[in-house]
Short mmCIF file of C-alpha atoms (C1' of nucleotides) in Angstrom, two decimals:
data_model
loop_
_atom_site.label_atom_id
_atom_site.label_comp_id
_atom_site.label_asym_id
_atom_site.label_seq_id
_atom_site.Cartn_x
_atom_site.Cartn_y
_atom_site.Cartn_z
CA UNK A 280 0.00 0.00 0.00
CA UNK A 281 1.87 3.00 -1.27
CA UNK A 282 1.40 6.39 0.30
CA UNK A 283 1.46 8.28 -3.01
CA UNK A 284 -1.01 11.12 -3.25
CA UNK A 285 -3.57 10.54 -5.99
CA UNK A 286 -3.71 8.49 -9.15
CA UNK A 287 -5.43 11.21 -11.15
CA UNK A 288 -8.81 9.63 -10.69
CA UNK A 289 -11.89 11.77 -11.24
CA UNK A 290 -13.15 11.26 -7.73
CA UNK A 291 -11.58 10.40 -4.38
CA UNK A 292 -14.01 7.53 -3.97
CA UNK A 293 -12.97 5.98 -7.27
CA UNK A 294 -9.32 6.48 -6.47
CA UNK A 295 -9.71 4.78 -3.10
CA UNK A 296 -11.57 1.95 -4.79
CA UNK A 297 -8.73 1.39 -7.24
CA UNK A 298 -6.08 1.51 -4.55
CA UNK A 299 -7.95 -0.80 -2.21
CA UNK A 300 -8.69 -3.30 -4.93
CA UNK A 301 -5.07 -3.30 -6.01
CA UNK A 302 -3.94 -3.77 -2.42
CA UNK A 303 -6.32 -6.69 -2.01
CA UNK A 304 -5.52 -8.57 -5.21
CA UNK A 305 -1.80 -8.02 -4.57
CA UNK A 306 -2.13 -9.62 -1.17
CA UNK A 307 -1.10 -6.52 0.76
CA UNK A 308 -4.47 -6.74 2.44
CA UNK A 309 -4.62 -10.51 2.90
CA UNK A 310 -7.87 -12.48 3.06
CA UNK A 311 -9.61 -12.03 6.37
CA UNK A 312 -7.88 -8.72 7.04
CA UNK A 313 -10.04 -6.11 8.66
CA UNK A 314 -10.77 -2.92 6.75
CA UNK A 315 -10.12 -0.18 9.28
CA UNK A 316 -11.80 3.01 8.13
CA UNK A 317 -9.97 5.54 10.33
CA UNK A 318 -6.60 4.02 9.53
CA UNK A 319 -7.20 3.86 5.78
CA UNK A 320 -8.68 7.33 5.64
CA UNK A 321 -5.53 8.67 7.29
CA UNK A 322 -3.36 6.56 4.99
CA UNK A 323 -5.12 7.76 1.85
CA UNK A 324 -5.45 11.31 3.13
CA UNK A 325 -9.19 11.36 2.51
CA UNK A 326 -12.30 11.50 4.60
CA UNK A 327 -14.26 8.46 5.63
CA UNK A 328 -17.19 9.33 3.37
CA UNK A 329 -15.65 8.50 0.00
CA UNK A 330 -13.72 5.66 1.60
CA UNK A 331 -16.94 4.02 2.72
CA UNK A 332 -18.36 4.39 -0.78
CA UNK A 333 -15.28 2.64 -2.14
CA UNK A 334 -15.76 -0.19 0.35
CA UNK A 335 -19.39 -0.60 -0.74
CA UNK A 336 -18.22 -0.90 -4.32
CA UNK A 337 -15.67 -3.52 -3.29
CA UNK A 338 -18.51 -5.41 -1.68
CA UNK A 339 -20.22 -5.42 -5.08
CA UNK A 340 -17.10 -7.04 -6.55
CA UNK A 341 -17.30 -9.61 -3.74
CA UNK A 342 -13.79 -8.68 -2.64
CA UNK A 343 -14.89 -7.67 0.87
CA UNK A 344 -17.66 -8.78 3.18
CA UNK A 345 -19.50 -6.22 5.26
CA UNK A 346 -21.13 -7.12 8.54
CA UNK A 347 -23.42 -4.39 9.89
CA UNK A 348 -21.93 -2.46 12.76
CA UNK A 349 -18.80 -4.59 12.62
CA UNK A 350 -17.03 -3.36 9.54
CA UNK A 351 -15.65 -4.93 6.40
CA UNK A 352 -13.17 -7.76 5.96
CA UNK A 353 -11.26 -8.93 2.93
CA UNK A 354 -13.06 -12.01 1.66
CA UNK A 355 -11.46 -15.31 2.54
CA UNK A 356 -12.18 -18.24 0.25
CA UNK A 357 -11.82 -21.87 1.22
CA UNK A 358 -11.16 -24.70 -1.21
CA UNK A 359 -14.75 -25.41 -2.01
CA UNK A 360 -15.42 -21.76 -2.75
CA UNK A 361 -12.41 -21.59 -5.05
CA UNK A 362 -13.71 -24.69 -6.78
CA UNK A 363 -17.07 -22.99 -7.19
CA UNK A 364 -15.44 -19.99 -8.81
CA UNK A 365 -13.54 -22.17 -11.24
CA UNK A 366 -16.76 -23.97 -12.15
CA UNK A 367 -18.36 -20.66 -12.98
CA UNK A 368 -15.30 -19.54 -14.86
CA UNK A 369 -15.31 -22.72 -16.92
CA UNK A 370 -18.89 -22.14 -18.02
CA UNK A 371 -18.45 -18.45 -18.75
CA UNK A 372 -15.13 -18.61 -20.56
CA UNK A 373 -16.38 -21.56 -22.54
CA UNK A 374 -19.19 -19.30 -23.66
CA UNK A 375 -16.71 -16.52 -24.37
CA UNK A 376 -14.69 -18.81 -26.61
CA UNK A 377 -17.70 -20.01 -28.51
CA UNK A 378 -18.79 -16.43 -29.14
CA UNK A 379 -15.27 -15.26 -29.94
CA UNK A 380 -14.89 -17.91 -32.64
CA UNK A 381 -17.77 -16.32 -34.52
CA UNK A 382 -16.38 -12.81 -34.32
CA UNK A 383 -12.61 -13.13 -34.33
CA UNK A 384 -10.93 -11.97 -37.50
CA UNK A 385 -7.42 -12.66 -38.71
CA UNK A 386 -6.13 -9.54 -36.99
CA UNK A 387 -7.61 -10.58 -33.67
CA UNK A 388 -5.95 -13.97 -33.83
CA UNK A 389 -2.65 -12.35 -34.76
CA UNK A 390 -2.94 -10.16 -31.70
CA UNK A 391 -3.49 -13.24 -29.57
CA UNK A 392 -0.44 -14.93 -31.06
CA UNK A 393 1.68 -11.88 -30.42
CA UNK A 394 0.54 -11.77 -26.83
CA UNK A 395 1.44 -15.42 -26.38
CA UNK A 396 4.81 -14.87 -28.02
CA UNK A 397 5.55 -12.02 -25.66
CA UNK A 398 4.71 -14.08 -22.64
CA UNK A 399 6.72 -17.02 -23.90
CA UNK A 400 9.68 -14.72 -24.44
CA UNK A 401 9.40 -13.21 -20.97
CA UNK A 402 9.21 -16.64 -19.44
CA UNK A 403 12.27 -17.98 -21.28
CA UNK A 404 14.44 -14.95 -20.60
CA UNK A 405 13.80 -14.08 -16.99
CA UNK A 406 13.01 -17.16 -14.99
CA UNK A 407 12.41 -15.18 -11.83
CA UNK A 408 9.28 -13.62 -13.24
CA UNK A 409 6.70 -16.37 -12.95
CA UNK A 410 4.70 -13.67 -11.31
CA UNK A 411 4.27 -11.78 -14.55
CA UNK A 412 3.39 -15.01 -16.29
CA UNK A 413 0.43 -15.14 -13.98
CA UNK A 414 -0.80 -11.73 -15.00
CA UNK A 415 0.01 -12.60 -18.59
CA UNK A 416 -2.23 -15.61 -18.38
CA UNK A 417 -5.10 -13.36 -17.39
CA UNK A 418 -4.21 -11.01 -20.24
CA UNK A 419 -4.84 -13.84 -22.68
CA UNK A 420 -8.19 -14.69 -21.18
CA UNK A 421 -9.02 -11.01 -20.94
CA UNK A 422 -8.49 -10.59 -24.68
CA UNK A 423 -10.66 -13.55 -25.57
CA UNK A 424 -13.49 -12.28 -23.41
CA UNK A 425 -13.16 -8.96 -25.19
CA UNK A 426 -13.33 -10.73 -28.53
CA UNK A 427 -16.55 -12.45 -27.51
CA UNK A 428 -18.29 -9.11 -27.96
CA UNK A 429 -20.53 -9.78 -24.99
CA UNK A 430 -20.10 -6.68 -22.88
CA UNK A 431 -22.07 -8.07 -19.96
CA UNK A 432 -19.85 -11.12 -19.93
CA UNK A 433 -16.83 -8.86 -20.09
CA UNK A 434 -17.86 -6.84 -17.08
CA UNK A 435 -18.68 -10.00 -15.15
CA UNK A 436 -15.39 -11.76 -15.83
CA UNK A 437 -12.96 -8.85 -16.03
CA UNK A 438 -14.73 -6.68 -13.50
CA UNK A 439 -15.31 -9.29 -10.83
CA UNK A 440 -14.20 -12.86 -11.32
CA UNK A 441 -10.65 -12.18 -12.47
CA UNK A 442 -10.00 -9.95 -9.48
CA UNK A 443 -11.25 -12.72 -7.23
CA UNK A 444 -8.88 -15.11 -8.95
CA UNK A 445 -5.95 -12.77 -8.45
CA UNK A 446 -6.89 -12.56 -4.80
CA UNK A 447 -6.81 -16.35 -4.58
CA UNK A 448 -3.48 -16.57 -6.35
CA UNK A 449 -1.93 -14.10 -3.95
CA UNK A 450 -2.57 -16.66 -1.23
CA UNK A 451 -0.30 -19.27 -2.77
CA UNK A 452 3.45 -19.28 -2.84
CA UNK A 453 3.65 -17.58 -6.20
CA UNK A 454 5.52 -20.47 -7.75
CA UNK A 455 3.66 -21.30 -10.91
CA UNK A 456 3.45 -24.77 -12.28
CA UNK A 457 2.77 -25.88 -15.86
CA UNK A 458 3.50 -22.72 -17.81
CA UNK A 459 4.60 -24.76 -20.83
CA UNK A 460 1.43 -26.78 -20.91
CA UNK A 461 -0.67 -23.65 -20.53
CA UNK A 462 1.06 -22.07 -23.53
CA UNK A 463 0.38 -25.10 -25.63
CA UNK A 464 -3.27 -25.06 -24.65
CA UNK A 465 -3.52 -21.35 -25.33
CA UNK A 466 -2.17 -21.85 -28.83
CA UNK A 467 -4.58 -24.70 -29.45
CA UNK A 468 -7.42 -22.43 -28.46
CA UNK A 469 -6.26 -19.79 -30.92
CA UNK A 470 -6.04 -22.52 -33.55
CA UNK A 471 -9.69 -23.28 -33.03
CA UNK A 472 -10.61 -19.61 -33.07
CA UNK A 473 -8.78 -19.13 -36.36
CA UNK A 474 -10.79 -21.94 -37.91
CA UNK A 475 -13.95 -20.41 -36.53
CA UNK A 476 -14.63 -23.64 -34.69
CA UNK A 477 -16.56 -22.36 -31.69
CA UNK A 478 -17.48 -25.79 -30.39
CA UNK A 479 -13.86 -26.89 -30.24
CA UNK A 480 -12.69 -23.57 -28.84
CA UNK A 481 -15.22 -23.89 -26.05
CA UNK A 482 -14.22 -27.46 -25.30
CA UNK A 483 -10.52 -26.61 -25.22
CA UNK A 484 -11.07 -23.59 -22.99
CA UNK A 485 -13.17 -25.61 -20.56
CA UNK A 486 -10.49 -28.26 -20.35
CA UNK A 487 -7.82 -25.62 -19.95
CA UNK A 488 -9.62 -24.00 -17.04
CA UNK A 489 -10.43 -27.35 -15.50
CA UNK A 490 -6.74 -28.18 -15.55
CA UNK A 491 -5.87 -24.78 -14.11
CA UNK A 492 -8.34 -25.45 -11.31
CA UNK A 493 -6.70 -28.73 -10.38
CA UNK A 494 -3.26 -27.19 -10.55
CA UNK A 495 -4.34 -24.36 -8.32
CA UNK A 496 -6.01 -26.64 -5.79
CA UNK A 497 -2.80 -28.65 -5.59
CA UNK A 498 -0.84 -25.47 -5.00
CA UNK A 499 -3.26 -24.63 -2.21
CA UNK A 500 -2.62 -28.02 -0.62
CA UNK A 501 1.11 -27.40 -0.65
CA UNK A 502 0.63 -23.99 0.94
CA UNK A 503 -0.32 -23.51 4.56
CA UNK A 504 -3.78 -24.83 5.26
CA UNK A 505 -5.95 -22.49 7.34
CA UNK A 506 -8.95 -23.44 5.16
CA UNK A 507 -10.56 -20.22 6.44
CA UNK B 1196 -42.01 3.90 -4.01
CA UNK B 1197 -43.81 3.85 -0.73
CA UNK B 1198 -43.24 6.52 1.86
CA UNK B 1199 -43.26 4.12 4.81
CA UNK B 1200 -40.71 4.78 7.47
CA UNK B 1201 -38.25 1.91 7.82
CA UNK B 1202 -38.30 -1.79 7.00
CA UNK B 1203 -36.53 -2.77 10.20
CA UNK B 1204 -33.19 -3.10 8.45
CA UNK B 1205 -30.04 -3.06 10.54
CA UNK B 1206 -28.70 0.02 8.83
CA UNK B 1207 -30.21 2.92 6.92
CA UNK B 1208 -27.90 2.26 4.02
CA UNK B 1209 -29.09 -1.35 3.70
CA UNK B 1210 -32.69 -0.27 4.00
CA UNK B 1211 -32.28 2.33 1.28
CA UNK B 1212 -30.57 -0.29 -0.89
CA UNK B 1213 -33.50 -2.68 -0.53
CA UNK B 1214 -36.07 -0.01 -1.25
CA UNK B 1215 -34.23 1.37 -4.25
CA UNK B 1216 -33.66 -2.06 -5.73
CA UNK B 1217 -37.30 -2.94 -5.26
CA UNK B 1218 -38.37 0.33 -6.88
CA UNK B 1219 -36.08 -0.35 -9.82
CA UNK B 1220 -37.05 -3.96 -10.52
CA UNK B 1221 -40.72 -3.04 -10.11
CA UNK B 1222 -40.35 -0.38 -12.77
CA UNK B 1223 -41.22 2.50 -10.46
CA UNK B 1224 -37.83 3.90 -11.31
CA UNK B 1225 -37.80 3.07 -15.04
CA UNK B 1226 -34.60 2.45 -17.04
CA UNK B 1227 -32.77 5.66 -17.75
CA UNK B 1228 -34.35 7.44 -14.80
CA UNK B 1229 -32.05 9.75 -12.95
CA UNK B 1230 -31.25 8.97 -9.32
CA UNK B 1231 -31.73 12.29 -7.59
CA UNK B 1232 -29.97 12.23 -4.24
CA UNK B 1233 -31.63 15.22 -2.55
CA UNK B 1234 -35.07 14.08 -3.62
CA UNK B 1235 -34.60 10.47 -2.54
CA UNK B 1236 -32.97 11.42 0.74
CA UNK B 1237 -36.03 13.56 1.54
CA UNK B 1238 -38.33 10.79 0.39
CA UNK B 1239 -36.63 8.16 2.52
CA UNK B 1240 -36.13 10.52 5.41
CA UNK B 1241 -32.41 9.80 5.59
CA UNK B 1242 -29.25 11.72 4.92
CA UNK B 1243 -27.37 11.60 1.66
CA UNK B 1244 -24.46 9.65 3.16
CA UNK B 1245 -26.13 6.25 3.56
CA UNK B 1246 -28.12 6.89 0.39
CA UNK B 1247 -24.94 7.28 -1.59
CA UNK B 1248 -23.60 4.06 -0.12
CA UNK B 1249 -26.78 2.30 -1.23
CA UNK B 1250 -26.34 3.68 -4.73
CA UNK B 1251 -22.76 2.39 -4.87
CA UNK B 1252 -24.02 -1.04 -3.92
CA UNK B 1253 -26.65 -0.85 -6.65
CA UNK B 1254 -23.85 -0.09 -9.06
CA UNK B 1255 -22.23 -3.34 -7.99
CA UNK B 1256 -25.44 -5.15 -8.95
CA UNK B 1257 -25.28 -3.36 -12.30
CA UNK B 1258 -28.72 -1.89 -11.70
CA UNK B 1259 -27.49 1.70 -11.95
CA UNK B 1260 -24.69 3.39 -13.83
CA UNK B 1261 -22.71 6.12 -12.17
CA UNK B 1262 -21.01 8.86 -14.16
CA UNK B 1263 -18.57 10.91 -12.08
CA UNK B 1264 -19.91 14.34 -11.18
CA UNK B 1265 -23.09 13.63 -13.05
CA UNK B 1266 -24.92 11.20 -10.83
CA UNK B 1267 -26.47 7.79 -11.24
CA UNK B 1268 -29.09 6.54 -13.69
CA UNK B 1269 -31.11 3.36 -13.72
CA UNK B 1270 -29.45 1.10 -16.25
CA UNK B 1271 -31.15 0.90 -19.63
CA UNK B 1272 -30.60 -2.25 -21.65
CA UNK B 1273 -31.08 -2.52 -25.39
CA UNK B 1274 -31.90 -5.72 -27.23
CA UNK B 1275 -28.35 -6.84 -27.73
CA UNK B 1276 -27.56 -6.35 -24.07
CA UNK B 1277 -30.62 -8.35 -23.07
CA UNK B 1278 -29.47 -11.05 -25.44
CA UNK B 1279 -26.07 -11.00 -23.79
CA UNK B 1280 -27.63 -11.47 -20.38
CA UNK B 1281 -29.67 -14.42 -21.59
CA UNK B 1282 -26.54 -15.98 -23.08
CA UNK B 1283 -24.84 -15.73 -19.70
CA UNK B 1284 -27.90 -17.02 -17.95
CA UNK B 1285 -28.06 -20.00 -20.27
CA UNK B 1286 -24.49 -20.98 -19.46
CA UNK B 1287 -24.82 -20.44 -15.71
CA UNK B 1288 -28.17 -22.08 -15.19
CA UNK B 1289 -27.07 -24.96 -17.35
CA UNK B 1290 -24.22 -25.37 -14.92
CA UNK B 1291 -26.62 -25.04 -11.99
CA UNK B 1292 -28.78 -27.84 -13.37
CA UNK B 1293 -25.85 -30.13 -13.94
CA UNK B 1294 -24.67 -29.58 -10.38
CA UNK B 1295 -28.16 -29.83 -8.93
CA UNK B 1296 -28.70 -33.23 -10.54
CA UNK B 1297 -25.81 -34.59 -8.49
CA UNK B 1298 -27.06 -33.21 -5.20
CA UNK B 1299 -30.84 -33.18 -5.40
CA UNK B 1300 -32.57 -35.75 -3.23
CA UNK B 1301 -36.12 -37.00 -3.40
CA UNK B 1302 -37.27 -34.29 -0.98
CA UNK B 1303 -35.73 -31.56 -3.09
CA UNK B 1304 -37.51 -32.78 -6.20
CA UNK B 1305 -40.76 -33.00 -4.29
CA UNK B 1306 -40.35 -29.40 -3.24
CA UNK B 1307 -39.85 -28.42 -6.86
CA UNK B 1308 -42.99 -30.29 -7.88
CA UNK B 1309 -44.98 -28.60 -5.16
CA UNK B 1310 -43.75 -25.23 -6.29
CA UNK B 1311 -44.77 -25.97 -9.85
CA UNK B 1312 -48.16 -27.23 -8.70
CA UNK B 1313 -48.75 -24.02 -6.77
CA UNK B 1314 -47.92 -21.90 -9.75
CA UNK B 1315 -50.05 -24.00 -12.03
CA UNK B 1316 -52.94 -23.64 -9.61
CA UNK B 1317 -52.54 -19.88 -9.33
CA UNK B 1318 -52.45 -19.60 -13.08
CA UNK B 1319 -55.59 -21.67 -13.64
CA UNK B 1320 -57.64 -19.97 -10.94
CA UNK B 1321 -56.84 -16.29 -11.32
CA UNK B 1322 -56.12 -15.46 -14.89
CA UNK B 1323 -55.37 -11.84 -14.12
CA UNK B 1324 -52.21 -12.75 -12.27
CA UNK B 1325 -49.73 -13.45 -15.04
CA UNK B 1326 -47.61 -11.03 -13.09
CA UNK B 1327 -47.16 -13.47 -10.23
CA UNK B 1328 -46.43 -16.22 -12.68
CA UNK B 1329 -43.43 -14.18 -13.69
CA UNK B 1330 -42.10 -14.07 -10.18
CA UNK B 1331 -43.03 -17.71 -9.79
CA UNK B 1332 -40.89 -18.58 -12.76
CA UNK B 1333 -37.93 -17.00 -11.04
CA UNK B 1334 -38.80 -18.90 -7.86
CA UNK B 1335 -38.33 -22.16 -9.72
CA UNK B 1336 -34.98 -21.14 -11.11
CA UNK B 1337 -34.03 -19.72 -7.74
CA UNK B 1338 -34.64 -23.09 -6.09
CA UNK B 1339 -32.58 -24.97 -8.65
CA UNK B 1340 -29.66 -22.62 -8.23
CA UNK B 1341 -29.91 -23.19 -4.51
CA UNK B 1342 -29.90 -26.94 -5.07
CA UNK B 1343 -26.71 -26.66 -7.11
CA UNK B 1344 -24.88 -26.04 -3.84
CA UNK B 1345 -22.58 -23.54 -5.53
CA UNK B 1346 -22.85 -20.51 -3.28
CA UNK B 1347 -20.86 -18.27 -5.61
CA UNK B 1348 -23.19 -19.17 -8.44
CA UNK B 1349 -26.12 -18.47 -6.18
CA UNK B 1350 -24.95 -15.00 -5.28
CA UNK B 1351 -24.20 -14.26 -8.93
CA UNK B 1352 -27.56 -15.36 -10.29
CA UNK B 1353 -29.87 -14.53 -7.42
CA UNK B 1354 -27.96 -11.47 -6.24
CA UNK B 1355 -27.42 -9.85 -9.61
CA UNK B 1356 -28.68 -11.45 -12.79
CA UNK B 1357 -32.22 -12.20 -11.67
CA UNK B 1358 -32.72 -8.61 -10.54
CA UNK B 1359 -31.53 -7.45 -13.93
CA UNK B 1360 -34.02 -9.78 -15.57
CA UNK B 1361 -36.83 -8.43 -13.45
CA UNK B 1362 -35.80 -4.95 -14.47
CA UNK B 1363 -36.04 -5.99 -18.11
CA UNK B 1364 -39.41 -7.61 -17.64
CA UNK B 1365 -40.80 -4.47 -16.07
CA UNK B 1366 -40.20 -2.79 -19.41
CA UNK B 1367 -42.59 -5.02 -21.29
CA UNK B 1368 -46.36 -4.99 -21.19
CA UNK B 1369 -46.57 -7.58 -18.43
CA UNK B 1370 -48.59 -9.92 -20.59
CA UNK B 1371 -46.79 -13.23 -20.41
CA UNK B 1372 -46.75 -15.67 -23.24
CA UNK B 1373 -46.21 -19.43 -23.15
CA UNK B 1374 -46.88 -20.23 -19.50
CA UNK B 1375 -48.12 -23.70 -20.41
CA UNK B 1376 -45.02 -24.53 -22.37
CA UNK B 1377 -42.82 -23.23 -19.60
CA UNK B 1378 -44.55 -25.46 -17.07
CA UNK B 1379 -44.03 -28.49 -19.26
CA UNK B 1380 -40.35 -27.66 -19.63
CA UNK B 1381 -39.99 -27.09 -15.90
CA UNK B 1382 -41.44 -30.51 -15.20
CA UNK B 1383 -39.14 -32.12 -17.74
CA UNK B 1384 -36.20 -30.54 -16.00
CA UNK B 1385 -37.32 -31.95 -12.66
CA UNK B 1386 -37.72 -35.32 -14.35
CA UNK B 1387 -34.08 -35.19 -15.35
CA UNK B 1388 -33.04 -34.05 -11.89
CA UNK B 1389 -34.93 -36.96 -10.32
CA UNK B 1390 -33.07 -39.39 -12.50
CA UNK B 1391 -29.80 -37.71 -11.59
CA UNK B 1392 -29.20 -37.05 -15.27
CA UNK B 1393 -27.14 -33.87 -15.09
CA UNK B 1394 -26.32 -33.81 -18.79
CA UNK B 1395 -29.96 -33.90 -19.79
CA UNK B 1396 -31.01 -31.44 -17.08
CA UNK B 1397 -28.42 -29.00 -18.37
CA UNK B 1398 -29.51 -29.43 -21.96
CA UNK B 1399 -33.18 -28.95 -21.09
CA UNK B 1400 -32.48 -25.90 -18.99
CA UNK B 1401 -30.40 -24.33 -21.74
CA UNK B 1402 -33.17 -24.92 -24.25
CA UNK B 1403 -35.72 -23.58 -21.82
CA UNK B 1404 -33.79 -20.36 -21.30
CA UNK B 1405 -33.05 -20.05 -24.98
CA UNK B 1406 -36.79 -20.23 -25.66
CA UNK B 1407 -37.48 -17.73 -22.91
CA UNK B 1408 -34.97 -15.39 -24.52
CA UNK B 1409 -36.71 -15.52 -27.88
CA UNK B 1410 -40.10 -15.07 -26.28
CA UNK B 1411 -38.87 -12.07 -24.39
CA UNK B 1412 -37.24 -10.50 -27.42
CA UNK B 1413 -40.51 -10.87 -29.29
CA UNK B 1414 -42.33 -9.18 -26.43
CA UNK B 1415 -39.81 -6.37 -26.63
CA UNK B 1416 -40.54 -5.96 -30.32
CA UNK B 1417 -44.25 -5.67 -29.62
CA UNK B 1418 -43.61 -3.06 -26.96
CA UNK B 1419 -42.56 0.46 -27.71
CA UNK B 1420 -39.15 0.56 -29.31
CA UNK B 1421 -36.83 3.22 -27.90
CA UNK B 1422 -33.91 0.78 -28.17
CA UNK B 1423 -32.14 2.98 -25.59
"C1'" DA C 1031 -6.75 -17.94 39.58
"C1'" DG C 1032 -10.72 -17.65 36.66
"C1'" DC C 1033 -14.93 -15.77 35.24
"C1'" DA C 1034 -18.86 -12.19 35.21
"C1'" DG C 1035 -20.05 -7.76 34.82
"C1'" DA C 1036 -19.05 -2.82 34.40
"C1'" DT C 1037 -16.36 0.70 32.32
"C1'" DA C 1038 -13.48 2.87 28.72
"C1'" DA C 1039 -11.75 3.02 24.10
"C1'" DA C 1040 -12.23 2.41 19.44
"C1'" DT C 1041 -14.98 1.86 15.36
"C1'" DT C 1042 -19.03 2.11 12.65
"C1'" DG C 1043 -23.32 4.64 11.26
"C1'" DT C 1044 -25.28 9.02 10.38
"C1'" DT C 1045 -25.83 13.88 9.81
"C1'" DG C 1046 -25.57 18.66 8.08
"C1'" DA C 1047 -22.62 22.00 5.99
"C1'" DC C 1048 -19.28 23.43 2.50
"C1'" DA C 1049 -16.75 23.18 -2.06
"C1'" DA C 1050 -16.57 21.71 -6.82
"C1'" DT C 1051 -18.83 20.42 -10.85
"C1'" DA C 1052 -22.46 20.06 -14.07
"C1'" DT C 1053 -27.08 21.43 -15.77
"C1'" DG C 1054 -30.19 24.74 -17.57
"C1'" DA C 1055 -31.76 29.52 -18.63
"C1'" DA C 1056 -31.00 34.06 -20.13
"C1'" DA C 1057 -28.49 37.41 -22.79
"C1'" DG C 1058 -25.83 38.70 -26.64
"C1'" DA C 1059 -23.32 38.14 -31.25
"C1'" DG C 1060 -23.41 36.55 -35.89
"C1'" DC D 810 -33.40 32.87 -36.05
"C1'" DT D 811 -29.51 30.07 -34.44
"C1'" DC D 812 -25.54 29.53 -32.07
"C1'" DT D 813 -22.35 30.84 -28.51
"C1'" DT D 814 -21.25 32.78 -24.06
"C1'" DT D 815 -22.43 33.96 -19.38
"C1'" DC D 816 -24.57 33.48 -15.36
"C1'" DA D 817 -27.72 31.35 -11.91
"C1'" DT D 818 -29.30 27.11 -10.14
"C1'" DA D 819 -29.14 22.50 -8.77
"C1'" DT D 820 -26.61 18.42 -7.89
"C1'" DT D 821 -22.62 15.85 -6.81
"C1'" DG D 822 -18.27 15.25 -4.05
"C1'" DT D 823 -16.11 15.91 0.29
"C1'" DC D 824 -15.44 16.91 4.99
"C1'" DA D 825 -15.59 17.10 10.10
"C1'" DA D 826 -18.40 16.28 14.04
"C1'" DC D 827 -21.88 13.60 16.60
"C1'" DA D 828 -24.50 9.31 17.96
"C1'" DA D 829 -24.80 4.37 18.34
"C1'" DT D 830 -22.67 0.08 18.54
"C1'" DT D 831 -19.05 -2.99 19.17
"C1'" DT D 832 -14.65 -4.40 21.08
"C1'" DA D 833 -11.20 -4.29 24.54
"C1'" DT D 834 -9.81 -3.42 29.30
"C1'" DC D 835 -10.30 -3.38 33.98
"C1'" DT D 836 -12.25 -4.26 38.01
"C1'" DG D 837 -14.74 -7.22 41.65
"C1'" DC D 838 -16.60 -11.54 43.09
"C1'" DT D 839 -16.68 -16.79 43.85
#
DNA sequence: AGCAGATAAATTGTTGACAATATGAAAGAG
DNA sequence: CTCTTTCATATTGTCAACAATTTATCTGCT
């Protein structure tokens, strides 16, 4: 949580929302952490009014839980809840892929390939940056959701679910498994998109996410086990 | 928008949230309507602080759109956006059905049948109450989502999407088509759930929602066409 | 010592006032 | 007459203080 002044956001409430969300998904405010309004208002140099509005917006993203008269806490997800999120993600990104296959042009697929190439390059050169590979993975999925053309789906996945996923990932050690396999699967998905094969693209994406779920659950097992 | 004092909610903000959401999904605050803070705060007899918090929560439900320094408006969905929502709903409720088939016991299915019987009875007796049939339809879907056991899915569908659907329905004339067909499809879905056939239950639910989408889009065409 | 209840501190909920911005109306130029 | 500019109004954004509730601390009793 940096103490920098303002991120040139139109309103203090929006700025606080951005900063808080960033702090949460980065793990600086770990799951279960209490949201202390006086402390944060001092830290951000703003009043409690806009801060509370930001917290209510975070509640809408399901990143914090508010208990009346007892304040807000960063949401803490146990294994079954993480599984639930991956189930939802599988269904929604499968849909995104099916839709994207009908709308993606040659340029779109090229953009996807370039993105994958960049990530592959970053991974091969600097081995210490698995962290970025994580964010890169979301970039890929982000782009496909955008290609789907379904704006409601976009706001659901990129506005809520992906942030929840980043929050979950911040809980684990940060050591990523199976980057090579993920790249292969990503390319296969683009293959299907290029052919306009929505059915296959959906199937591949669902499998890809299902595998990611199992990988992540294994990582959770190897991490400390508070189970929240 | 009733002027009654308070609905015994723990906090004024939560109370205002409930009242505003109800007013929106009931069509009392129609799509595109401006959310006037001074007016509503007078109307609710509360200060603007908790009211603003309620509005930020409504934004999280996607029921209002906030433009910085210009206030909030009730969201207005055009045909393509409604289509997008139905696409998402199809994927998510398909998932819900598949999951519910694995968890639903005999008692759960009986409860579903009873619910359907009640609705069928209401429909046959009082013909003027198509309106309730609408809400009853959501009750059925609500129960299935609950049976899925996926709490994240529940909060997504019942906390957000269903309210959006009710908002959309308030735009149309209120004259419901195809109640008989819907009942038949509902029963077929319960049939599949009873047999524990998740694949079939998902397929039937997806078809059911797809049909509901087309019906609704036709109703929209017969209504006035501002297209927002 | 350990626990129950009372007291004090801290935090959340709420309010009304002030500042900044946007909306709408009136006046003036082309 | 239309468009632009200016000004008045209304609304949003923010703040600091107060009230209500919860949490923590400290007694006093068994």
